[in-house]
Short mmCIF file of C-alpha atoms in Angstrom, two decimals:
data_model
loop_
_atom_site.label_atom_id
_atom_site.label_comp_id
_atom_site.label_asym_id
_atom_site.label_seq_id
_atom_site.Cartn_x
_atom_site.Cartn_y
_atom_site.Cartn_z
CA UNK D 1 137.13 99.50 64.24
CA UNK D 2 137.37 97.10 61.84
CA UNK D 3 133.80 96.15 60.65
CA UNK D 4 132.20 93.71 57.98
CA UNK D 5 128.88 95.53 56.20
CA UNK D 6 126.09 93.47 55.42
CA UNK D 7 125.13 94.60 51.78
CA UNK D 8 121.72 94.08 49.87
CA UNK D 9 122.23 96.82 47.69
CA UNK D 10 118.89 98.54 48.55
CA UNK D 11 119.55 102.03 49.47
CA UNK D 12 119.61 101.97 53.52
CA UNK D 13 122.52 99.07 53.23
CA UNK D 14 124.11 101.11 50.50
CA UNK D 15 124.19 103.95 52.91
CA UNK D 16 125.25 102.24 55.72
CA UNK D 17 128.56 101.00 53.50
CA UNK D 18 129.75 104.65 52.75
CA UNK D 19 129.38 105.22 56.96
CA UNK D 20 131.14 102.48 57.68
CA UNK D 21 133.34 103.53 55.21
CA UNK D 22 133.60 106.66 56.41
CA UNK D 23 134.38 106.11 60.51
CA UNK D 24 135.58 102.56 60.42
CA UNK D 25 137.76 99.91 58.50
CA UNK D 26 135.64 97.85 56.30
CA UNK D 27 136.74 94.49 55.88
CA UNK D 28 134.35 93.29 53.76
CA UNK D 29 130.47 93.49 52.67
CA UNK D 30 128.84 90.83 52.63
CA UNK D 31 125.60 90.33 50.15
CA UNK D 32 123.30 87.59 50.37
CA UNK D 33 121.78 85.36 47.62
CA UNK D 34 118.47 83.97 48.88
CA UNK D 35 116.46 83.26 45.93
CA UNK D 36 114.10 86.77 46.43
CA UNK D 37 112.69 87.85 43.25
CA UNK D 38 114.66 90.88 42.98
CA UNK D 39 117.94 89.10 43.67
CA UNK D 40 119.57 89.93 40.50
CA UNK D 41 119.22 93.60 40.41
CA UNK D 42 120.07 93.99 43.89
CA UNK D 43 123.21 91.85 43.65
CA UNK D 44 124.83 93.88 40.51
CA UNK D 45 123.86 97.23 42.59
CA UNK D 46 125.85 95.73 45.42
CA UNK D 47 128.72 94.55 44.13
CA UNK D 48 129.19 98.13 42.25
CA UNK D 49 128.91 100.25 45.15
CA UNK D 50 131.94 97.79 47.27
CA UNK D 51 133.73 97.97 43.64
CA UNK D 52 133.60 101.62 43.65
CA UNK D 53 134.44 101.97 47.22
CA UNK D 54 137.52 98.90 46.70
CA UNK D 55 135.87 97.23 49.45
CA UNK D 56 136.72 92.88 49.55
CA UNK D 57 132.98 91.67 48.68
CA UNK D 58 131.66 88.39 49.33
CA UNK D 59 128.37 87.19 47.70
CA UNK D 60 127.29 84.02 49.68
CA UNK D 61 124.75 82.10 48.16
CA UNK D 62 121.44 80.34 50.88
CA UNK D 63 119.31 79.44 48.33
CA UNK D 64 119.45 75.98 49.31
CA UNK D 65 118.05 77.23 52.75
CA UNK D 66 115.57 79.30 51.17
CA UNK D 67 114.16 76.67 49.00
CA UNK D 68 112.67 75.98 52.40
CA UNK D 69 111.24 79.18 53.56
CA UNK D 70 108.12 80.28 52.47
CA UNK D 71 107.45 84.14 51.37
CA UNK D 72 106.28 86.42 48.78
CA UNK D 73 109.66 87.50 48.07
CA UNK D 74 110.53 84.37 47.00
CA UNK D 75 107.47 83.35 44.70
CA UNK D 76 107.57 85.86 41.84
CA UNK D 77 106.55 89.09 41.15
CA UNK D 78 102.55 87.90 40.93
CA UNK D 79 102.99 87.76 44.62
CA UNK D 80 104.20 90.84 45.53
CA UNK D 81 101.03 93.05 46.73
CA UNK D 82 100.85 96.25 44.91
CA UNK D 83 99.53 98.11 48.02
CA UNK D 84 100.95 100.24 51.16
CA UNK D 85 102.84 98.62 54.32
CA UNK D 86 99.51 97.33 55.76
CA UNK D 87 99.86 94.48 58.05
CA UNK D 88 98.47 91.78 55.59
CA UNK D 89 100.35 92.96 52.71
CA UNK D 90 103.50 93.24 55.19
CA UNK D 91 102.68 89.54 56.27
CA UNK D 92 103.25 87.97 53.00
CA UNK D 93 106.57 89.98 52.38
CA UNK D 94 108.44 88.61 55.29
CA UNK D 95 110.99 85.94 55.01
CA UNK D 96 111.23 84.13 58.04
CA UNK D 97 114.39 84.68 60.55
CA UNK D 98 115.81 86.73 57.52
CA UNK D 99 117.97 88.91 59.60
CA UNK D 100 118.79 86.00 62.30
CA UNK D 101 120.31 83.97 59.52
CA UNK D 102 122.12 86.60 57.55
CA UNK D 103 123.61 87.77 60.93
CA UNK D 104 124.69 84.23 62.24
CA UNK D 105 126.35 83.59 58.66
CA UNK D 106 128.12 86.82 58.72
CA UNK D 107 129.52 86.39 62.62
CA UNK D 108 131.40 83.36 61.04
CA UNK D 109 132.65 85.14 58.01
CA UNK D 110 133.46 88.82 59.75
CA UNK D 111 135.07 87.09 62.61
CA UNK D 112 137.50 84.99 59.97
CA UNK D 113 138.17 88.34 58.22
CA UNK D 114 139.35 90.15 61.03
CA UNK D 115 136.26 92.12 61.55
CA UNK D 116 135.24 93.39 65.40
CA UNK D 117 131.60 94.64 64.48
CA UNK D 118 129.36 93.99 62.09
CA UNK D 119 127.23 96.99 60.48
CA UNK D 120 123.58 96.74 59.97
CA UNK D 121 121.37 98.93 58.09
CA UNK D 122 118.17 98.69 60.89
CA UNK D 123 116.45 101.96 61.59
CA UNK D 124 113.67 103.48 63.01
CA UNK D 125 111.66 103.17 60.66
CA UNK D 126 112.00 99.44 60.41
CA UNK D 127 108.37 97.67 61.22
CA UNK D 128 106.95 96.13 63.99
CA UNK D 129 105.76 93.61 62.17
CA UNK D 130 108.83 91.39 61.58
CA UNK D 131 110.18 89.56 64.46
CA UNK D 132 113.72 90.07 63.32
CA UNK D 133 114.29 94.11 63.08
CA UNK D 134 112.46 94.82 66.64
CA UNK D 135 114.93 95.46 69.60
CA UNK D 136 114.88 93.30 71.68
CA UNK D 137 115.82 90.30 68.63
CA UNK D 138 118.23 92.80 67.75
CA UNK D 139 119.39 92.95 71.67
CA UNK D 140 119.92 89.23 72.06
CA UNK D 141 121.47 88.83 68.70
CA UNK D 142 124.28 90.81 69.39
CA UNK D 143 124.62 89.14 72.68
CA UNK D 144 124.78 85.78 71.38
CA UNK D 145 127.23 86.99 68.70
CA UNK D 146 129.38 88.35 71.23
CA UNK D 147 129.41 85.27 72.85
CA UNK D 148 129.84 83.27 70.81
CA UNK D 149 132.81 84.27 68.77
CA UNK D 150 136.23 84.96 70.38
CA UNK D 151 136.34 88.65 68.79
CA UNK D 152 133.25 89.28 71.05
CA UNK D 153 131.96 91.29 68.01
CA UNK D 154 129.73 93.72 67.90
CA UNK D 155 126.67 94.65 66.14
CA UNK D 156 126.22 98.04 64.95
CA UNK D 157 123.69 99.98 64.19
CA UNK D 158 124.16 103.73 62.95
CA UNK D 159 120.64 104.28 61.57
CA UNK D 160 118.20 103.03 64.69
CA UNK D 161 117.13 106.42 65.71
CA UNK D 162 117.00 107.48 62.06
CA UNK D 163 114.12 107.95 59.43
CA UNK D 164 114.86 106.26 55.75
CA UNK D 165 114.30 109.59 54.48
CA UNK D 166 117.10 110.99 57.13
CA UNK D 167 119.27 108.23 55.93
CA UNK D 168 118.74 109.07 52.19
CA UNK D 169 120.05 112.84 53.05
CA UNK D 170 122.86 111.22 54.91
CA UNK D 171 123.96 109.52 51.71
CA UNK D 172 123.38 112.07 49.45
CA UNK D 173 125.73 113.85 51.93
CA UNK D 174 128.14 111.13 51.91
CA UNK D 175 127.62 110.97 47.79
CA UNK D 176 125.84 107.80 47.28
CA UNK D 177 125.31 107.25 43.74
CA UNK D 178 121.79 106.10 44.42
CA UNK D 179 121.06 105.45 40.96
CA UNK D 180 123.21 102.11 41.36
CA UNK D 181 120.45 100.83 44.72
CA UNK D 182 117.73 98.75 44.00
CA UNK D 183 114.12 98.49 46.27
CA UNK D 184 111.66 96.83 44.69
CA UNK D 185 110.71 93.92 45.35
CA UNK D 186 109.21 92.78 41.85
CA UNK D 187 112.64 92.95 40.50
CA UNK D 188 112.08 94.06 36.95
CA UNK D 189 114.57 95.99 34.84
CA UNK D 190 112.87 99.22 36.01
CA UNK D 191 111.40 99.59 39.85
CA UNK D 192 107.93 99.40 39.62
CA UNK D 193 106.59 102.23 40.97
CA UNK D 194 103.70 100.56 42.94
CA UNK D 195 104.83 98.05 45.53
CA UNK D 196 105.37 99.46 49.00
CA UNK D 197 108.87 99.03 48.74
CA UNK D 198 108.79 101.68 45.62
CA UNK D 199 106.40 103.50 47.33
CA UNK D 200 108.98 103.82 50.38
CA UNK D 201 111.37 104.64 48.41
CA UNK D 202 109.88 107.88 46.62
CA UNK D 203 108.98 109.00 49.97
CA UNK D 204 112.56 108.32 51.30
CA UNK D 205 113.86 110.81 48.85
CA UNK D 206 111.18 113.93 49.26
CA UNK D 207 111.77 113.48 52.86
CA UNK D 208 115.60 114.06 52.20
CA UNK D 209 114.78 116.77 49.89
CA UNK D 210 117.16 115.01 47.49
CA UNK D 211 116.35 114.08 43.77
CA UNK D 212 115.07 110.82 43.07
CA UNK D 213 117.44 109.16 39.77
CA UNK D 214 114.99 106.00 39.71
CA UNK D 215 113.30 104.99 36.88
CA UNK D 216 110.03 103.73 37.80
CA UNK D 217 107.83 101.61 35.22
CA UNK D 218 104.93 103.55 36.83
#
């Protein structure tokens, strides 16, 4: 199938690039610049990994959309809390209809590239707590993307049933340079060490049983 990869350049998108490039035809990755304070360092991860891959790689920039959004993410590092996924801290993090806009922008774009499905790095361990990664808004996305694009394309999914420490060993399997991903959501030259995202990450990569190549300020 040919398939268009939506691409942060965190480690689960990262991941789901080599599998797509592994069973499918990727037409493109598409990476999204919405003004999140980590933006930069995420960005130059993704465009290396589609480089390395030679994989077409559009970088489409919404932060005129997101000057309108409110979030953590997009109010500096200050407001990142340094703290586990709790549901306050998870609260502030969230960026409203994240996924629903980054999927409605890439039906246009995969569907003009040729694309029949578009990959998604949503998994299992995804939480609860934002709208956009629980099943049933996954459900009726794909519906209305199917519907509403003559390709009737679909929206997949490899990693639902998987843990993000399952999907680490699946890219170290797959040999994911994971030293080029970026998580955290301060966005400083190192990863921080402290915000959940970092704090997701380490665990990711005991889980997997696979060594960890990020430098962490703490």
């Amino acid at each position: 199938m040919k398939v268009a990869v939506l691409l942060s350049g965190g480690l689960d998108s990262t991941t789901a690039l080599y599998w797509a490039h592994t069973h499918h035809e990727v037409v493109c990755a598409l990476s999204f610049d919405y003004g999140s304070n980590h933006a930069a360092r995420e960005l130059e991860c993704a465009r290396w990994q589609a480089q390395k891959l030679g994989v077409p790689y559009h970088e489409i920039d919404i932060r005129a959309i997101s000057a309108h959004l409110q979030s953590a993410l997009l109010s500096g590092a200050d407001a990142i809390p340094a703290a586990d996924y709790a549901e306050d801290n998870l609260k502030q993090t969230v960026v409203p209809f994240r996924n629903g806009i980054f999927l409605a922008i890439a039906a246009g774009i995969a569907e003009s590239n040729g694309a029949e499905g578009i990959v998604i790095a949503a998994h299992g361990g995804d939480h609860a707590l934002y709208p956009d990664c629980r099943e049933d808004f996954m459900n009726a996305m794909a519906s209305a993307i199917s519907l509403g694009t003559y390709a009737e394309l679909h929206i997949l999914r490899p990693f639902i049933n998987n843990t993000k420490g399952e999907i680490t060993a699946m890219g170290a399997a797959m040999g994911v340079d994971y030293a080029h991903t970026y998580s955290c959501y301060c966005g400083g030259v190192k990863h921080c060490g402290q915000c959940a995202t970092c704090r997701e990450r380490k665990e990711s990569f005991e889980a997997a049983g696979v060594p960890d190549p990020t430098v962490y300020a703490n």
